Amino acid sequence: MEMSGPGVSRRRRTVKKRWWGRLRQQWKLLGLFEIDQQHEFYSLTCMMKEGLYAAVQNTIDNPLPDELSEDDYNLEVTQIYKDFRMETYAGPVFASLRRSLGMTEKEYQQSLSSEGSYLQFISNSKSKADFFLTNDKRFFLKTQSKREVRFLLSNLRIYMEHLEKYPHSLLVKFLGVHRIKMAHQRMKYFIVMQSVFYPDDRITARYDIKGCEMSRWTDPAPEGSQIIVVLKDLNFDGQFIKLDQQCPWFLRQVEIDTAFLQTLNVLDYSLLLAHQPLHQDELSQTLSFATLIIRAKKSVNATSSPTHATSPTVPGVVAEEDSTPLSSELHSTQRHITEKHSGSDGTDIASLKEDKIEQTGRVGAESTDLQMFQAQNRRLLPNFKNPLHVIDGPEQRYFIGIIDIFTVYGFKKRLEHLWKRLRYPRQTFSTVSPPAYCHRLCQWVQDHTK
């Protein structure tokens, strides 16, 4: 029997008041907060750190195979502790990806398990997941549902193949998948991934872009506030991603990555975008043609890839990645050399022919490299470690990555799409078919990039 009366009404009002109070308090607390001993997640994050240290140590003690096998993709390793146990999924596969990004296991372990506390990131996202950052803000840890983790693991091979084919893909880099079980509590699945916004010291604005309008506005943080607010599509109106020579590469890579996500039948993913002004010594740097060719070779040759370089240099403006102008410039250089020698006095004709053959061979080799370079849509990277989603424009440095790739267009999403079509007939919303979502996000990027 339902109870009623003044007492019940007061209790209901009190509960409602507390609920609104907590909601207002949460909005006041948007941003990053250290998980100290009084924090509700302190015990959980301590267990995460302990388990992750041992999981990475296991990789350090057991060198990776030359080639990954099916067993590596299906591997599950369980670590048992006094108060919890932790499973690590496909450890060798993720270790292989970390290595390809120029990341050592020791530095990965140190970041995940340093003495400094994890940070909790509270956002205005509708996601029910919990977000944590390592103390150096380099890696994100995010709780996931069992379905999302299974989806990632079932598509892990083709995800790895995509990153191998397109090493400068904008897709977020997943670096580990784990499950932790504590006594008398529900188990938690979580993933480790690179933070797209790293290093974040001078970032002036952050955006989460889906290419639609409905619910895509966020009130900016008050001026002078230290609160970190991730803005949305409508906040970006009237602005542009100014990449200049980087623009063709960027537009093409967005097309490639979203087409891949379309094959996975997913939607609702986001393009994360942030920017910061370049330092004065990074502006308007000019690069010689020889330097461009060296960079192209370094990108194509895996053994000397800039992602494995040990001596960082200041990143400058990167030249256009399209191989066509590079090829024409190569041929122009070769033609200039030939014409110069053909008019000189007393030159040995046989030597000239040998020089010409050698030059032609070099040009042919360069053209082959450039064709491969174009097929993989590779960037001409400066000679420094760059496993991050960092792209320099003429005046701004942009941090760009595609995240949240787990929402499958199944029966529930189809129903949601039909309902929203009726409810919001004149607005664009997130829940559309994967082909439509892919096309719309690409169009947004094209309209807002120059």
Short mmCIF file of C-alpha atoms in Angstrom, two decimals:
data_model
loop_
_atom_site.label_atom_id
_atom_site.label_comp_id
_atom_site.label_asym_id
_atom_site.label_seq_id
_atom_site.Cartn_x
_atom_site.Cartn_y
_atom_site.Cartn_z
CA MET A 1 0.00 0.00 0.00
CA GLU A 2 1.37 3.44 -0.96
CA MET A 3 2.00 5.68 2.01
CA SER A 4 1.10 9.37 1.98
CA GLY A 5 0.99 12.29 4.35
CA PRO A 6 3.02 15.33 5.38
CA GLY A 7 5.97 13.25 6.60
CA VAL A 8 6.31 11.38 3.30
CA SER A 9 6.05 14.62 1.31
CA ARG A 10 8.76 16.23 3.39
CA ARG A 11 11.05 13.24 2.91
CA ARG A 12 10.46 13.38 -0.85
CA ARG A 13 11.25 17.09 -0.94
CA THR A 14 14.37 16.48 1.14
CA VAL A 15 15.56 13.69 -1.22
CA LYS A 16 14.86 15.88 -4.25
CA LYS A 17 16.67 18.82 -2.66
CA ARG A 18 19.71 16.67 -1.88
CA TRP A 19 19.69 15.31 -5.43
CA TRP A 20 19.69 18.81 -6.92
CA GLY A 21 22.35 19.84 -4.41
CA ARG A 22 24.63 17.00 -5.49
CA LEU A 23 24.01 17.86 -9.14
CA ARG A 24 24.88 21.54 -8.59
CA GLN A 25 27.94 20.52 -6.61
CA GLN A 26 29.09 18.21 -9.41
CA TRP A 27 28.82 21.01 -11.95
CA LYS A 28 30.90 23.19 -9.65
CA LEU A 29 33.51 20.44 -9.56
CA LEU A 30 34.03 20.02 -13.28
CA GLY A 31 37.69 19.36 -13.98
CA LEU A 32 40.58 17.38 -12.49
CA PHE A 33 40.81 16.40 -8.84
CA GLU A 34 43.49 14.46 -7.02
CA ILE A 35 42.30 11.15 -5.62
CA ASP A 36 43.58 11.43 -2.07
CA GLN A 37 42.96 9.09 0.87
CA GLN A 38 39.54 10.61 1.55
CA HIS A 39 38.36 10.10 -2.03
CA GLU A 40 35.76 7.42 -2.79
CA PHE A 41 37.99 5.93 -5.51
CA TYR A 42 41.22 5.92 -3.53
CA SER A 43 41.12 2.19 -2.72
CA LEU A 44 40.17 1.26 -6.30
CA THR A 45 42.93 3.32 -7.91
CA CYS A 46 45.54 1.95 -5.51
CA MET A 47 44.56 -1.55 -6.58
CA MET A 48 44.70 -0.50 -10.22
CA LYS A 49 48.22 0.85 -9.78
CA GLU A 50 49.43 -2.28 -8.00
CA GLY A 51 47.88 -4.60 -10.60
CA LEU A 52 49.12 -2.56 -13.58
CA TYR A 53 52.66 -2.50 -12.22
CA ALA A 54 52.73 -6.30 -12.09
CA ALA A 55 51.03 -6.65 -15.49
CA VAL A 56 53.64 -4.46 -17.20
CA GLN A 57 56.43 -6.19 -15.29
CA ASN A 58 55.21 -9.47 -16.76
CA THR A 59 55.71 -8.00 -20.25
CA ILE A 60 59.18 -6.74 -19.31
CA ASP A 61 60.17 -10.20 -18.03
CA ASN A 62 58.75 -12.00 -21.09
CA PRO A 63 60.05 -10.45 -24.33
CA LEU A 64 57.54 -10.02 -27.15
CA PRO A 65 57.48 -12.56 -29.99
CA ASP A 66 58.59 -11.49 -33.47
CA GLU A 67 55.04 -12.03 -34.72
CA LEU A 68 51.78 -11.99 -32.80
CA SER A 69 49.79 -15.24 -32.80
CA GLU A 70 46.13 -16.03 -32.27
CA ASP A 71 47.03 -17.13 -28.74
CA ASP A 72 48.39 -13.64 -28.01
CA TYR A 73 45.04 -12.10 -28.98
CA ASN A 74 43.14 -14.56 -26.76
CA LEU A 75 45.56 -14.48 -23.81
CA GLU A 76 44.16 -13.74 -20.34
CA VAL A 77 46.54 -13.43 -17.40
CA THR A 78 45.19 -13.38 -13.82
CA GLN A 79 47.03 -11.84 -10.89
CA ILE A 80 45.75 -12.64 -7.38
CA TYR A 81 46.28 -10.32 -4.44
CA LYS A 82 45.02 -10.19 -0.86
CA ASP A 83 42.05 -7.89 -1.49
CA PHE A 84 41.49 -8.26 -5.23
CA ARG A 85 42.38 -10.02 -8.43
CA MET A 86 43.06 -8.53 -11.83
CA GLU A 87 42.86 -9.95 -15.34
CA THR A 88 44.88 -8.59 -18.23
CA TYR A 89 43.61 -9.26 -21.75
CA ALA A 90 45.78 -9.67 -24.87
CA GLY A 91 48.83 -8.29 -23.05
CA PRO A 92 51.39 -9.02 -25.82
CA VAL A 93 49.19 -7.31 -28.43
CA PHE A 94 48.93 -4.05 -26.51
CA ALA A 95 52.63 -4.21 -25.60
CA SER A 96 53.36 -4.50 -29.32
CA LEU A 97 51.31 -1.38 -29.98
CA ARG A 98 53.08 0.52 -27.22
CA ARG A 99 56.41 -0.44 -28.74
CA SER A 100 55.31 0.76 -32.18
CA LEU A 101 54.55 4.16 -30.61
CA GLY A 102 58.13 4.48 -29.39
CA MET A 103 57.09 3.83 -25.79
CA THR A 104 59.22 1.69 -23.49
CA GLU A 105 57.58 -0.63 -20.98
CA LYS A 106 59.54 0.98 -18.17
CA GLU A 107 58.24 4.48 -18.86
CA TYR A 108 54.69 3.10 -19.29
CA GLN A 109 54.99 1.27 -15.98
CA GLN A 110 56.44 4.30 -14.22
CA SER A 111 53.61 6.55 -15.42
CA LEU A 112 50.86 4.12 -14.40
CA SER A 113 52.38 3.25 -11.04
CA SER A 114 54.13 6.41 -9.86
CA GLU A 115 53.84 7.52 -6.25
CA GLY A 116 51.64 10.44 -7.26
CA SER A 117 47.90 9.86 -6.96
CA TYR A 118 45.67 9.38 -9.96
CA LEU A 119 43.43 12.27 -10.95
CA GLN A 120 39.69 12.00 -11.41
CA PHE A 121 38.28 13.78 -14.43
CA ILE A 122 34.70 14.98 -13.96
CA SER A 123 33.11 16.16 -17.19
CA ASN A 124 29.70 17.17 -18.48
CA SER A 125 29.53 13.95 -20.46
CA LYS A 126 26.41 11.78 -20.23
CA SER A 127 28.59 8.70 -19.96
CA LYS A 128 28.23 6.61 -16.81
CA ALA A 129 31.91 5.68 -16.96
CA ASP A 130 34.51 6.83 -14.44
CA PHE A 131 37.52 8.67 -15.86
CA PHE A 132 40.97 8.70 -14.29
CA LEU A 133 44.26 10.23 -15.39
CA THR A 134 47.75 9.22 -14.38
CA ASN A 135 49.48 11.85 -12.27
CA ASP A 136 51.52 13.09 -15.26
CA LYS A 137 48.26 13.30 -17.31
CA ARG A 138 49.75 11.13 -20.03
CA PHE A 139 47.33 8.18 -19.86
CA PHE A 140 43.59 7.93 -19.42
CA LEU A 141 41.94 5.06 -17.54
CA LYS A 142 38.24 4.63 -18.21
CA THR A 143 35.78 2.09 -16.83
CA GLN A 144 33.86 0.24 -19.54
CA SER A 145 30.96 -2.18 -19.71
CA LYS A 146 31.57 -5.84 -20.39
CA ARG A 147 29.92 -5.47 -23.79
CA GLU A 148 32.25 -2.62 -24.78
CA VAL A 149 35.35 -4.55 -23.72
CA ARG A 150 34.23 -7.65 -25.60
CA PHE A 151 33.56 -5.52 -28.67
CA LEU A 152 37.08 -4.07 -28.54
CA LEU A 153 38.74 -7.46 -28.05
CA SER A 154 36.74 -9.08 -30.84
CA ASN A 155 37.88 -6.34 -33.24
CA LEU A 156 41.39 -5.95 -31.86
CA ARG A 157 43.12 -7.63 -34.80
CA ILE A 158 41.59 -5.37 -37.46
CA TYR A 159 42.18 -2.35 -35.20
CA MET A 160 45.88 -3.27 -35.03
CA GLU A 161 46.00 -3.85 -38.79
CA HIS A 162 44.48 -0.41 -39.37
CA LEU A 163 47.08 1.28 -37.15
CA GLU A 164 49.87 -0.64 -38.86
CA LYS A 165 48.63 0.41 -42.29
CA TYR A 166 48.01 4.01 -41.19
CA PRO A 167 50.58 4.76 -38.47
CA HIS A 168 49.38 8.36 -38.23
CA SER A 169 45.75 7.39 -37.72
CA LEU A 170 43.69 9.72 -35.56
CA LEU A 171 42.01 6.82 -33.73
CA VAL A 172 42.66 6.82 -30.01
CA LYS A 173 45.45 4.43 -29.04
CA PHE A 174 44.23 1.71 -26.65
CA LEU A 175 47.19 0.50 -24.59
CA GLY A 176 45.64 -2.08 -22.26
CA VAL A 177 42.40 -3.83 -21.28
CA HIS A 178 41.88 -5.13 -17.74
CA ARG A 179 39.28 -6.37 -15.27
CA ILE A 180 39.52 -5.91 -11.52
CA LYS A 181 37.48 -7.83 -8.94
CA MET A 182 37.35 -6.70 -5.32
CA ALA A 183 35.85 -8.63 -2.43
CA HIS A 184 32.07 -8.22 -2.10
CA GLN A 185 31.94 -5.76 -5.02
CA ARG A 186 31.01 -5.94 -8.68
CA MET A 187 33.95 -6.43 -11.02
CA LYS A 188 35.05 -3.45 -13.07
CA TYR A 189 36.41 -3.50 -16.60
CA PHE A 190 38.71 -0.67 -17.59
CA ILE A 191 40.92 0.36 -20.48
CA VAL A 192 44.13 2.37 -20.61
CA MET A 193 44.59 4.76 -23.51
CA GLN A 194 46.71 7.71 -24.51
CA SER A 195 45.36 11.07 -23.53
CA VAL A 196 44.69 13.03 -26.71
CA PHE A 197 45.26 16.25 -24.75
CA TYR A 198 48.86 15.57 -23.74
CA PRO A 199 50.87 17.59 -22.89
CA ASP A 200 48.11 19.98 -21.85
CA ASP A 201 50.13 22.79 -20.24
CA ARG A 202 49.20 25.54 -22.71
CA ILE A 203 45.94 24.25 -24.20
CA THR A 204 43.49 27.14 -24.44
CA ALA A 205 40.29 25.32 -25.48
CA ARG A 206 38.96 21.75 -25.76
CA TYR A 207 36.10 20.48 -27.93
CA ASP A 208 34.13 17.25 -28.35
CA ILE A 209 32.77 17.22 -31.92
CA LYS A 210 30.06 14.90 -33.29
CA GLY A 211 28.96 16.91 -36.32
CA CYS A 212 25.38 17.54 -35.16
CA GLU A 213 23.33 20.22 -33.38
CA MET A 214 21.02 18.75 -30.75
CA SER A 215 22.47 19.04 -27.21
CA ARG A 216 25.77 20.20 -28.67
CA TRP A 217 26.28 23.39 -26.67
CA THR A 218 28.11 23.68 -23.35
CA ASP A 219 28.35 26.79 -21.21
CA PRO A 220 32.01 27.87 -21.15
CA ALA A 221 33.84 28.11 -17.85
CA PRO A 222 33.72 31.54 -16.19
CA GLU A 223 36.56 33.82 -17.27
CA GLY A 224 39.63 33.28 -15.14
CA SER A 225 38.30 29.96 -13.83
CA GLN A 226 40.57 26.92 -13.57
CA ILE A 227 37.67 24.60 -14.35
CA ILE A 228 38.28 22.43 -17.41
CA VAL A 229 35.21 22.41 -19.63
CA VAL A 230 35.05 20.38 -22.85
CA LEU A 231 33.02 22.44 -25.32
CA LYS A 232 30.91 21.07 -28.18
CA ASP A 233 29.98 21.60 -31.81
CA LEU A 234 27.89 24.75 -31.44
CA ASN A 235 30.63 26.37 -29.35
CA PHE A 236 32.94 26.03 -32.36
CA ASP A 237 30.67 27.95 -34.76
CA GLY A 238 32.56 30.62 -36.72
CA GLN A 239 35.96 29.05 -36.00
CA PHE A 240 38.31 27.00 -38.18
CA ILE A 241 41.04 24.42 -37.79
CA LYS A 242 43.81 26.27 -39.64
CA LEU A 243 46.34 23.74 -40.90
CA ASP A 244 47.45 25.27 -44.21
CA GLN A 245 49.81 22.69 -45.79
CA GLN A 246 48.70 19.98 -43.36
CA CYS A 247 45.07 20.30 -44.46
CA PRO A 248 44.98 17.68 -47.31
CA TRP A 249 46.59 15.04 -45.11
CA PHE A 250 44.22 15.73 -42.22
CA LEU A 251 41.02 15.63 -44.30
CA ARG A 252 42.11 12.39 -45.93
CA GLN A 253 42.96 10.75 -42.59
CA VAL A 254 39.56 11.65 -41.13
CA GLU A 255 37.95 9.99 -44.18
CA ILE A 256 40.10 6.87 -43.76
CA ASP A 257 39.45 6.50 -40.03
CA THR A 258 35.70 7.14 -40.17
CA ALA A 259 35.37 4.71 -43.09
CA PHE A 260 37.06 2.09 -40.89
CA LEU A 261 34.60 2.81 -38.07
CA GLN A 262 31.74 2.47 -40.55
CA THR A 263 32.90 -1.09 -41.30
CA LEU A 264 32.60 -1.77 -37.55
CA ASN A 265 28.97 -0.55 -37.71
CA VAL A 266 29.52 2.01 -34.95
CA LEU A 267 28.32 5.56 -34.38
CA ASP A 268 28.35 8.27 -31.72
CA TYR A 269 32.15 8.53 -31.70
CA SER A 270 33.69 11.96 -31.14
CA LEU A 271 36.46 13.99 -32.69
CA LEU A 272 38.38 15.49 -29.77
CA LEU A 273 39.98 18.79 -30.63
CA ALA A 274 42.15 21.19 -28.64
CA HIS A 275 44.55 23.96 -29.59
CA GLN A 276 47.35 26.05 -28.17
CA PRO A 277 49.43 28.88 -29.67
CA LEU A 278 52.84 27.99 -31.07
CA HIS A 279 55.91 29.45 -29.40
CA GLN A 280 57.63 32.24 -31.28
CA ASP A 281 60.55 30.00 -32.27
CA GLU A 282 58.11 27.48 -33.78
CA LEU A 283 56.46 29.97 -36.14
CA SER A 284 57.25 30.25 -39.85
CA GLN A 285 60.12 27.79 -39.92
CA THR A 286 61.30 27.05 -43.44
CA LEU A 287 62.41 23.58 -44.45
CA SER A 288 64.75 22.78 -47.33
CA PHE A 289 63.74 20.23 -49.93
CA ALA A 290 66.51 17.91 -48.74
CA THR A 291 65.10 18.03 -45.21
CA LEU A 292 61.65 17.12 -46.52
CA ILE A 293 63.04 14.08 -48.33
CA ILE A 294 64.93 12.97 -45.21
CA ARG A 295 61.72 13.25 -43.19
CA ALA A 296 59.81 11.27 -45.81
CA LYS A 297 62.43 8.52 -45.66
CA LYS A 298 62.30 8.46 -41.88
CA SER A 299 58.52 8.08 -41.96
CA VAL A 300 58.60 5.31 -44.54
CA ASN A 301 61.52 3.40 -43.02
CA ALA A 302 60.24 1.76 -39.83
CA THR A 303 63.75 1.20 -38.45
CA SER A 304 64.48 4.93 -38.45
CA SER A 305 61.00 6.21 -37.77
CA PRO A 306 60.80 9.53 -35.92
CA THR A 307 58.62 7.79 -33.34
CA HIS A 308 61.72 5.87 -32.27
CA ALA A 309 64.11 8.82 -32.34
CA THR A 310 66.00 9.58 -29.16
CA SER A 311 67.04 13.19 -29.75
CA PRO A 312 63.99 15.44 -29.76
CA THR A 313 64.02 18.67 -31.74
CA VAL A 314 61.60 21.55 -31.90
CA PRO A 315 58.72 20.65 -34.22
CA GLY A 316 58.37 23.09 -37.09
CA VAL A 317 55.78 23.68 -39.76
CA VAL A 318 55.30 20.43 -41.61
CA ALA A 319 55.12 20.50 -45.39
CA GLU A 320 52.22 19.11 -47.38
CA GLU A 321 52.06 15.32 -47.34
CA ASP A 322 50.67 14.84 -50.84
CA SER A 323 53.36 13.01 -52.82
CA THR A 324 52.54 14.73 -56.12
CA PRO A 325 54.39 18.01 -55.49
CA LEU A 326 57.24 16.09 -53.89
CA SER A 327 57.56 13.83 -56.94
CA SER A 328 57.49 16.79 -59.33
CA GLU A 329 60.08 18.58 -57.24
CA LEU A 330 62.29 15.49 -57.30
CA HIS A 331 62.10 15.36 -61.09
CA SER A 332 62.73 19.12 -61.25
CA THR A 333 65.85 18.69 -59.13
CA GLN A 334 67.08 15.85 -61.32
CA ARG A 335 66.41 17.87 -64.50
CA HIS A 336 68.25 20.90 -63.07
CA ILE A 337 71.33 18.81 -62.30
CA THR A 338 71.32 17.22 -65.76
CA GLU A 339 70.96 20.55 -67.59
CA LYS A 340 73.73 22.08 -65.54
CA HIS A 341 76.24 19.35 -66.45
CA SER A 342 75.27 19.08 -70.12
CA GLY A 343 76.47 22.66 -70.83
CA SER A 344 79.82 22.55 -69.02
CA ASP A 345 83.19 22.56 -70.89
CA GLY A 346 85.43 19.50 -71.01
CA THR A 347 83.00 17.26 -69.14
CA ASP A 348 83.46 13.51 -69.60
CA ILE A 349 80.32 12.35 -71.48
CA ALA A 350 80.64 8.83 -70.04
CA SER A 351 80.74 10.25 -66.53
CA LEU A 352 77.72 12.38 -67.33
CA LYS A 353 75.78 9.33 -68.48
CA GLU A 354 76.77 7.42 -65.35
CA ASP A 355 75.70 10.38 -63.20
CA LYS A 356 72.41 10.59 -65.04
CA ILE A 357 71.74 6.86 -64.61
CA GLU A 358 72.57 7.13 -60.91
CA GLN A 359 70.33 10.19 -60.52
CA THR A 360 67.49 8.49 -62.38
CA GLY A 361 67.82 5.45 -60.11
CA ARG A 362 67.67 7.66 -57.03
CA VAL A 363 64.60 9.43 -58.34
CA GLY A 364 62.95 6.07 -59.07
CA ALA A 365 63.68 4.89 -55.53
CA GLU A 366 62.34 8.14 -54.09
CA SER A 367 59.20 7.81 -56.21
CA THR A 368 58.60 4.29 -54.88
CA ASP A 369 59.02 5.54 -51.33
CA LEU A 370 56.66 8.41 -52.00
CA GLN A 371 54.01 6.13 -53.51
CA MET A 372 54.14 4.02 -50.35
CA PHE A 373 54.10 7.20 -48.30
CA GLN A 374 50.95 8.39 -50.08
CA ALA A 375 49.20 5.01 -49.83
CA GLN A 376 49.67 5.04 -46.07
CA ASN A 377 48.71 8.72 -45.86
CA ARG A 378 51.82 9.37 -43.79
CA ARG A 379 52.76 12.75 -42.40
CA LEU A 380 56.18 14.31 -42.90
CA LEU A 381 57.15 14.27 -39.25
CA PRO A 382 59.86 16.28 -37.57
CA ASN A 383 62.64 14.14 -36.15
CA PHE A 384 61.28 13.69 -32.63
CA LYS A 385 59.09 11.26 -30.72
CA ASN A 386 55.52 11.85 -31.83
CA PRO A 387 53.14 9.01 -30.98
CA LEU A 388 50.59 11.71 -30.12
CA HIS A 389 47.80 13.25 -32.16
CA VAL A 390 49.67 16.53 -32.63
CA ILE A 391 49.42 18.61 -35.81
CA ASP A 392 51.04 22.01 -36.26
CA GLY A 393 49.33 24.71 -38.26
CA PRO A 394 50.87 28.09 -39.13
CA GLU A 395 49.92 29.62 -35.77
CA GLN A 396 48.35 26.94 -33.58
CA ARG A 397 49.25 23.44 -32.44
CA TYR A 398 46.23 21.13 -32.59
CA PHE A 399 45.57 18.00 -30.54
CA ILE A 400 43.16 15.77 -32.44
CA GLY A 401 41.88 12.24 -31.86
CA ILE A 402 38.82 10.09 -32.46
CA ILE A 403 37.43 8.47 -29.29
CA ASP A 404 34.42 6.47 -27.99
CA ILE A 405 34.21 3.89 -30.77
CA PHE A 406 32.11 1.28 -28.95
CA THR A 407 28.49 2.20 -29.77
CA VAL A 408 27.14 -0.38 -32.22
CA TYR A 409 24.15 0.50 -34.40
CA GLY A 410 21.95 -2.31 -33.11
CA PHE A 411 18.22 -2.70 -32.51
CA LYS A 412 18.04 -0.19 -29.63
CA LYS A 413 19.91 2.49 -31.57
CA ARG A 414 17.69 1.97 -34.61
CA LEU A 415 14.62 2.52 -32.45
CA GLU A 416 16.24 5.60 -30.91
CA HIS A 417 16.94 6.92 -34.40
CA LEU A 418 13.29 6.52 -35.43
CA TRP A 419 12.04 8.18 -32.25
CA LYS A 420 14.39 11.15 -32.64
CA ARG A 421 13.37 11.62 -36.25
CA LEU A 422 9.80 12.10 -35.05
CA ARG A 423 10.70 14.11 -31.95
CA TYR A 424 13.26 16.44 -33.60
CA PRO A 425 12.29 16.68 -37.28
CA ARG A 426 14.28 19.85 -38.03
CA GLN A 427 17.42 19.13 -36.01
CA THR A 428 20.48 16.98 -36.55
CA PHE A 429 21.19 14.54 -33.73
CA SER A 430 23.83 11.97 -32.90
CA THR A 431 21.86 8.76 -33.43
CA VAL A 432 21.98 8.10 -37.17
CA SER A 433 23.19 5.14 -39.24
CA PRO A 434 26.98 4.57 -39.40
CA PRO A 435 27.25 5.65 -43.08
CA ALA A 436 25.32 8.86 -42.34
CA TYR A 437 27.37 9.51 -39.18
CA CYS A 438 30.64 8.98 -41.08
CA HIS A 439 29.62 11.30 -43.92
CA ARG A 440 28.34 14.01 -41.58
CA LEU A 441 31.47 14.13 -39.42
CA CYS A 442 33.70 14.24 -42.52
CA GLN A 443 31.59 17.08 -43.87
CA TRP A 444 31.88 18.99 -40.58
CA VAL A 445 35.67 18.62 -40.64
CA GLN A 446 35.84 19.72 -44.27
CA ASP A 447 33.66 22.78 -43.58
CA HIS A 448 35.72 23.81 -40.55
CA THR A 449 39.26 23.19 -41.82
CA LYS A 450 41.40 25.41 -44.00
#
